XYZ file of C-alpha atoms in Angstrom:
358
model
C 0.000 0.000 0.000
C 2.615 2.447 1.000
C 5.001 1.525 -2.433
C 1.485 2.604 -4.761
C 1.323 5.588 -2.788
C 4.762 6.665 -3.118
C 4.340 5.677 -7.074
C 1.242 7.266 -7.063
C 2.261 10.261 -5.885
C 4.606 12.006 -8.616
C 1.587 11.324 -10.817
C -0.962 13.214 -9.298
C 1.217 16.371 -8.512
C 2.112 16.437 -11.984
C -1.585 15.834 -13.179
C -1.547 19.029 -10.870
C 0.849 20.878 -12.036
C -0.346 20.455 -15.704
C -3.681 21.306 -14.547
C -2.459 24.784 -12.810
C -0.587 25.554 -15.807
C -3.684 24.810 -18.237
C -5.541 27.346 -16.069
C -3.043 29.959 -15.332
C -2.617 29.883 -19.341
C -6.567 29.817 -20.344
C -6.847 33.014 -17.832
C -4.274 34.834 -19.160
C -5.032 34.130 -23.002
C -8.295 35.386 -22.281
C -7.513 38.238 -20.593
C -5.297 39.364 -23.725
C -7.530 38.686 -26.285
C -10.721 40.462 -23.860
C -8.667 43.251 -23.400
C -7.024 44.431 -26.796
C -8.980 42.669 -29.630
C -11.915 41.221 -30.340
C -11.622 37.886 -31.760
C -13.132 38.631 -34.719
C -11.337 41.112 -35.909
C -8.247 39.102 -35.063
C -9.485 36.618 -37.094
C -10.754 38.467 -39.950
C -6.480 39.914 -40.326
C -5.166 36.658 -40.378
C -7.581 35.945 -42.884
C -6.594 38.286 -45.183
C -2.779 37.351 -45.462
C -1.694 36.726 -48.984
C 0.144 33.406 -50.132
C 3.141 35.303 -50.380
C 2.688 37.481 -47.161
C 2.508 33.738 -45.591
C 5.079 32.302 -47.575
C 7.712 34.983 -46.417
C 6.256 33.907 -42.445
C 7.071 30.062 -43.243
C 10.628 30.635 -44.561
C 11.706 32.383 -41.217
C 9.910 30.202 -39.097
C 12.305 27.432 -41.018
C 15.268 29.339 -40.572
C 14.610 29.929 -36.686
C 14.445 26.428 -36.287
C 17.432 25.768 -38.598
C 19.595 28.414 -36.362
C 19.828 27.204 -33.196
C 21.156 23.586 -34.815
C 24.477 25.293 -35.566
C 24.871 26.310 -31.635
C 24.436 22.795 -30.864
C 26.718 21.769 -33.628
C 29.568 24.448 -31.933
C 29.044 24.101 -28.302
C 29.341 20.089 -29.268
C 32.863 19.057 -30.572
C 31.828 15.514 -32.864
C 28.016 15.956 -33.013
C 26.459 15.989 -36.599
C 24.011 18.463 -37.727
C 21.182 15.476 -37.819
C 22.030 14.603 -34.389
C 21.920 18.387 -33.290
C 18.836 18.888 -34.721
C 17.332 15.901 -33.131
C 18.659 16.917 -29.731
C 17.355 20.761 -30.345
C 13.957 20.025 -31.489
C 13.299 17.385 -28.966
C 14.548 19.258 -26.032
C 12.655 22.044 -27.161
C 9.153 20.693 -27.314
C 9.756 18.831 -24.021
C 10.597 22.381 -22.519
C 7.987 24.029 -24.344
C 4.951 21.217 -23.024
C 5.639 19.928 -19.812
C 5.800 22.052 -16.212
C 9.353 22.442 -15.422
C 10.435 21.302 -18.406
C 13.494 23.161 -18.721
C 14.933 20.688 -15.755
C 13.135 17.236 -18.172
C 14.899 18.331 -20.916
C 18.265 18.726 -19.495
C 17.875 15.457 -18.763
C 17.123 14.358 -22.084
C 19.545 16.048 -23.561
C 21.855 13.482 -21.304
C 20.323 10.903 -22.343
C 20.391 11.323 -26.998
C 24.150 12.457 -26.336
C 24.399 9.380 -24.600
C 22.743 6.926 -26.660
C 25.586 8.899 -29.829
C 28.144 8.168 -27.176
C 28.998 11.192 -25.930
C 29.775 10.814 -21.845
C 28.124 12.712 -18.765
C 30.901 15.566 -18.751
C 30.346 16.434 -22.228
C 26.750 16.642 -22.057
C 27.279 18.505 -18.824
C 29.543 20.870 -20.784
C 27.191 21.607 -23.720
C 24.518 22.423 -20.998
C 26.426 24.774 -19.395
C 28.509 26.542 -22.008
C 25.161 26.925 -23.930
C 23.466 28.087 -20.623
C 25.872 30.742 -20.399
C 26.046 31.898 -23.959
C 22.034 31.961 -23.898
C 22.097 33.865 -20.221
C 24.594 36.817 -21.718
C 22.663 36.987 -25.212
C 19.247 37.509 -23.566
C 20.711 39.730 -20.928
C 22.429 41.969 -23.525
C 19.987 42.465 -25.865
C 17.534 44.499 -24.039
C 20.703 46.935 -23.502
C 21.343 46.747 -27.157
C 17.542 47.623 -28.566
C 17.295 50.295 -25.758
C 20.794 52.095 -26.928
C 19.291 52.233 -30.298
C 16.236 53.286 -29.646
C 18.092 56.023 -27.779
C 20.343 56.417 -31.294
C 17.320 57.101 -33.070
C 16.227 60.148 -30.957
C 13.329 58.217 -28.947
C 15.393 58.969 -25.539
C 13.652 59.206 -22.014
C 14.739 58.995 -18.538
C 13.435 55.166 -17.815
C 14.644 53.280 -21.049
C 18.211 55.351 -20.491
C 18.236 54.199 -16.499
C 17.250 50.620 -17.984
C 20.201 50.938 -20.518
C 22.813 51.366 -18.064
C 21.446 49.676 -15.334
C 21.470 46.640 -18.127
C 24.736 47.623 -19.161
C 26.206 47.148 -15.549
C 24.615 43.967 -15.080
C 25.914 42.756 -18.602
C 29.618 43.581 -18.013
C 29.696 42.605 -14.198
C 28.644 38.939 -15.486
C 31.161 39.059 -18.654
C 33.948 40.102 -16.045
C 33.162 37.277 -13.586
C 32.684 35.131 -16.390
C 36.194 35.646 -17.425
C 37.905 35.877 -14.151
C 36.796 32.411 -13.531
C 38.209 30.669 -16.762
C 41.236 32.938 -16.549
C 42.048 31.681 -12.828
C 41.620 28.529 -10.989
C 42.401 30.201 -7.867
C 39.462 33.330 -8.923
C 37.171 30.159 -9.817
C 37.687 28.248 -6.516
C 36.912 31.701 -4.725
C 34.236 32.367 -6.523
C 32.808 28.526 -5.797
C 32.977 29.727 -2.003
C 31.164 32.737 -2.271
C 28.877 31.096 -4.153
C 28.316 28.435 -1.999
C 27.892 31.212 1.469
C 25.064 32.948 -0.767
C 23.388 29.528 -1.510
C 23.869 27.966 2.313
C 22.068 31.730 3.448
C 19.512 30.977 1.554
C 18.973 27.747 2.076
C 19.511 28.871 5.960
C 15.850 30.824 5.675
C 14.042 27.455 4.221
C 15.980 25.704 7.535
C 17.566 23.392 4.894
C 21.222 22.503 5.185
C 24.288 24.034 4.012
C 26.017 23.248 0.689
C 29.694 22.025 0.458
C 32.646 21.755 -2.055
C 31.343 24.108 -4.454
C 34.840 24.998 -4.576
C 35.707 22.340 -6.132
C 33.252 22.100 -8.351
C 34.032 25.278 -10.278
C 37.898 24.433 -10.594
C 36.191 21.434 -12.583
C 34.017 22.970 -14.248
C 36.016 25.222 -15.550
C 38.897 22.788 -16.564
C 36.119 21.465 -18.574
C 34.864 24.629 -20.262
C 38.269 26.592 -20.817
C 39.242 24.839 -24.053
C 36.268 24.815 -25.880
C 35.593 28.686 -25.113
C 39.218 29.100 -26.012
C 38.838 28.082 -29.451
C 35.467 28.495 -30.233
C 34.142 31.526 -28.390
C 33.762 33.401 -31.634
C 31.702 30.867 -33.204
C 29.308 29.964 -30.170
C 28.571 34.134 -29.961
C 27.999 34.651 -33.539
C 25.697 31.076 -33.705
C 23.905 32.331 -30.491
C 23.664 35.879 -31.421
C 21.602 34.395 -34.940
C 19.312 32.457 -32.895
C 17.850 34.884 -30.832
C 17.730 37.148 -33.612
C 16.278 34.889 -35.587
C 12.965 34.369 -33.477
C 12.979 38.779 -32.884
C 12.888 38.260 -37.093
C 9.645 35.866 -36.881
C 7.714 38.250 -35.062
C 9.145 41.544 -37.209
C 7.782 39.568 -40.538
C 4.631 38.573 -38.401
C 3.953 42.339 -37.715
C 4.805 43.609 -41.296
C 2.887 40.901 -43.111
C -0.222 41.572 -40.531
C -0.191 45.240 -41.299
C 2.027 46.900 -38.241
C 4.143 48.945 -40.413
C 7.473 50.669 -39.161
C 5.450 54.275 -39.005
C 3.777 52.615 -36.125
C 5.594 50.314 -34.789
C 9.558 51.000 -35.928
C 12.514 47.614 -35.478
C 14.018 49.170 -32.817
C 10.971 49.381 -30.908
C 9.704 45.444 -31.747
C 13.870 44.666 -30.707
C 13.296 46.305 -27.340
C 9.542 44.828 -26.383
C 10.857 41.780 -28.054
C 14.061 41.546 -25.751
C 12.499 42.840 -22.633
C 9.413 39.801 -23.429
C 12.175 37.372 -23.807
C 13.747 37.928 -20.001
C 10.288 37.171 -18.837
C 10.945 33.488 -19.759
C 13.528 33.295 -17.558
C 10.727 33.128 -14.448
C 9.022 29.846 -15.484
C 5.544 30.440 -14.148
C 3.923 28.392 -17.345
C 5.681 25.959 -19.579
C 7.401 28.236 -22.331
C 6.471 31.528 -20.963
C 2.983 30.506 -22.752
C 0.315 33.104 -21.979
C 3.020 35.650 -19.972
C 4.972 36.409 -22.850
C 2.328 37.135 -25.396
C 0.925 39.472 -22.566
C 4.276 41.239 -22.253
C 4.241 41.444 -26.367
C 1.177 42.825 -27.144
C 0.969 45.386 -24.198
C 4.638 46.209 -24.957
C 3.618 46.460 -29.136
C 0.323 48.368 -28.791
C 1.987 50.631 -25.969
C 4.355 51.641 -28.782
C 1.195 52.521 -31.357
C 0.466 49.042 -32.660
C -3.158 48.124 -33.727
C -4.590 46.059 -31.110
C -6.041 43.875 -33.403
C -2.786 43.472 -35.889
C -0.354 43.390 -32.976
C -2.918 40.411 -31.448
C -2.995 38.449 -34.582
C 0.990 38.972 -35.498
C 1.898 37.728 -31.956
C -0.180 35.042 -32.117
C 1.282 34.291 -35.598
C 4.591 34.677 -34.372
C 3.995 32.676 -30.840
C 1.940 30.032 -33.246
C 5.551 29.189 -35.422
C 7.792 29.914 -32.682
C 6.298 27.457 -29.541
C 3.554 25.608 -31.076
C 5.556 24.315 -34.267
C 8.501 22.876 -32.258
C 6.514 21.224 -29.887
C 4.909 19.681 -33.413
C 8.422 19.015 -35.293
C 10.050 17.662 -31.576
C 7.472 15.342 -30.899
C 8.410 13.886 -34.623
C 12.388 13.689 -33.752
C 12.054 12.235 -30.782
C 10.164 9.425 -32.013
C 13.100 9.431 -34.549
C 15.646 9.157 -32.345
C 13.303 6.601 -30.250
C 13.457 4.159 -33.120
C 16.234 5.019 -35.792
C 19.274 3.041 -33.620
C 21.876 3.265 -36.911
C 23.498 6.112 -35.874
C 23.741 5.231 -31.915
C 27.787 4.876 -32.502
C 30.675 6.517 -30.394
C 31.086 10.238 -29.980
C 35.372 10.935 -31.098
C 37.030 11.815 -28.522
C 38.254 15.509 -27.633
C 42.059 16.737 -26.775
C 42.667 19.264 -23.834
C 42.062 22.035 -26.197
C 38.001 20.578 -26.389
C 38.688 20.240 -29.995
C 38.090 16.331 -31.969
C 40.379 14.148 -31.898
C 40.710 12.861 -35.199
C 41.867 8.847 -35.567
């Protein structure tokens, strides 16, 4: 009796947690669409797209999904292109579907590098160096659109206190960032103070302290130095694609729906775009769902967007951009599930993180 209630109970609290989420998302959808649009007239502008007008939306949906292969590809010494886009699209749609799926698809990610042969510390080094790269793109983008903006005459005192308040935060984690890989002795310092911050917190929930953290960055960083030595370059420019890529989806969505830049200009869809993004990083539903196309459209009709055009294009955009990778992951991973031809060993890599060739 006691094992099927200890079996039984992961179930039902994530029945419950799917449930909440399913709710929390309904509420908020409806909210948005009650309070800028009617439904209608959402309808009615989606209707009226042209074949090419949708066309134009498909290719750089594509390409957004194609982009963020090549950051796999980089941060991944030996992994093919197939195999990275198996592993993105997978991981994605897990993320994307299930509560606290960003922590599910880490662990799948383990698991298809795995099954190619790739061991536990390279899988744990394309999660973190990926992390990072992800982290210091999304942080320094909202810094970038609101210096243009600024550029472009549109200045005021909160997006300029934003901008260099973003700016500080974006340097400060660059700095630490390469302090640590520069040093062991920085990186084993840093491991301690990180580990006092973590035990005080974990001090208020009257939960243990942490230990050897210490260690654990001196490791970590062995691990990382080499590959950010020699491909740093690559993984920015790769990353720096992908998230532009996805700002691109919903700049076409907008034009095509009938935003144009007199209302509604790129540096302005950059900035609510970027600022949207950084929401995601609180994961109060699967995928930001429902949150982030809140934070679009009040951030896009704020600027002077239609509410009905700026409803329809984010929906568009959030429609190609969450909704078709859960679609085209749910295919690979039923790919990788059965295709076992290509389950061979990962090469190995030198000190340098680069392949070592036979």
């Amino acid at each position: 009796m006691g094992r099927t209630d200890t079996a039984t109970t992961p179930r039902v609290r994530r029945v419950a947690q799917v449930a909440v989420s399913a709710a929390l998302v309904g509420v908020i959808v409806w909210f948005v669409l009650r309070q800028f649009a009617d439904l209608s007239e959402v309808t009615a502008v989606i209707r009226d797209l042209t074949p090419a007008e949708t066309a134009v939306l498909v290719v750089a949906a594509v390409w957004n999904l194609l982009t963020y292969w090549f950051v796999v590809v980089v941060a991944t010494p030996g992994l093919r292109l197939p195999q990275a886009a198996v592993l993105t699209q997978s991981t994605t749609a897990v993320s994307n579907a299930v509560p606290a799926g960003g922590a599910v698809a880490v662990g799948l990610t383990y698991t298809m590098l795995s099954s190619w042969g790739f061991s536990r510390s390279r899988g744990t080094l394309f999660v973190v160096v990926t992390g990072i790269w992800n982290n210091l793109v999304k942080l320094g983008m909202p810094v970038f659109a609101l210096a243009i903006v600024a550029l472009r005459g549109e200045r005021d005192a909160g997006r300029t206190t934003a901008a260099v308040v973003g700016l500080g935060a974006l340097v400060a984690a660059v700095a630490l960032f390469a302090l640590v890989l520069r040093s062991g002795t920085f990186a084993a310092r840093a491991g301690v103070t990180a580990g006092r911050w973590a035990s005080a917190l974990l001090r208020l929930a009257r939960r243990g302290p942490v230990h050897g953290w210490d260690l654990a960055v001196v490791k970590w960083r062995s691990r990382v130095v080499g590959l950010v030595r020699h491909r740093w370059l690559a993984l920015t420019t790769s990353t720096l694609v992908s998230h532009l890529s996805l700002y691109l989806v919903l700049l076409v969505a907008l034009r095509v729906t009938g935003v144009p830049d007199s209302a509604v200009g790129w540096a302005e869809v950059l900035a609510v775009f970027a600022f949207a993004r950084l929401v995601t990083a609180i994961p109060i539903t699967p995928g930001g769902v429902g949150v982030v196309e809140l934070a679009l459209i009040a951030g896009l009709t704020g600027a002077g967007g239609d509410d009905a055009r700026v409803v329809a294009a984010v929906l568009l955009h959030r429609l190609l951009t969450f909704v078709l990778p859960i679609c085209v992951g749910a295919l690979t991973y039923l790919y990788w599930r059965r295709n076992r031809s290509w389950r061979d060993s990962a090469p190995p890599l030198s000190d340098s993180g680069t392949v070592v060739r036979p």
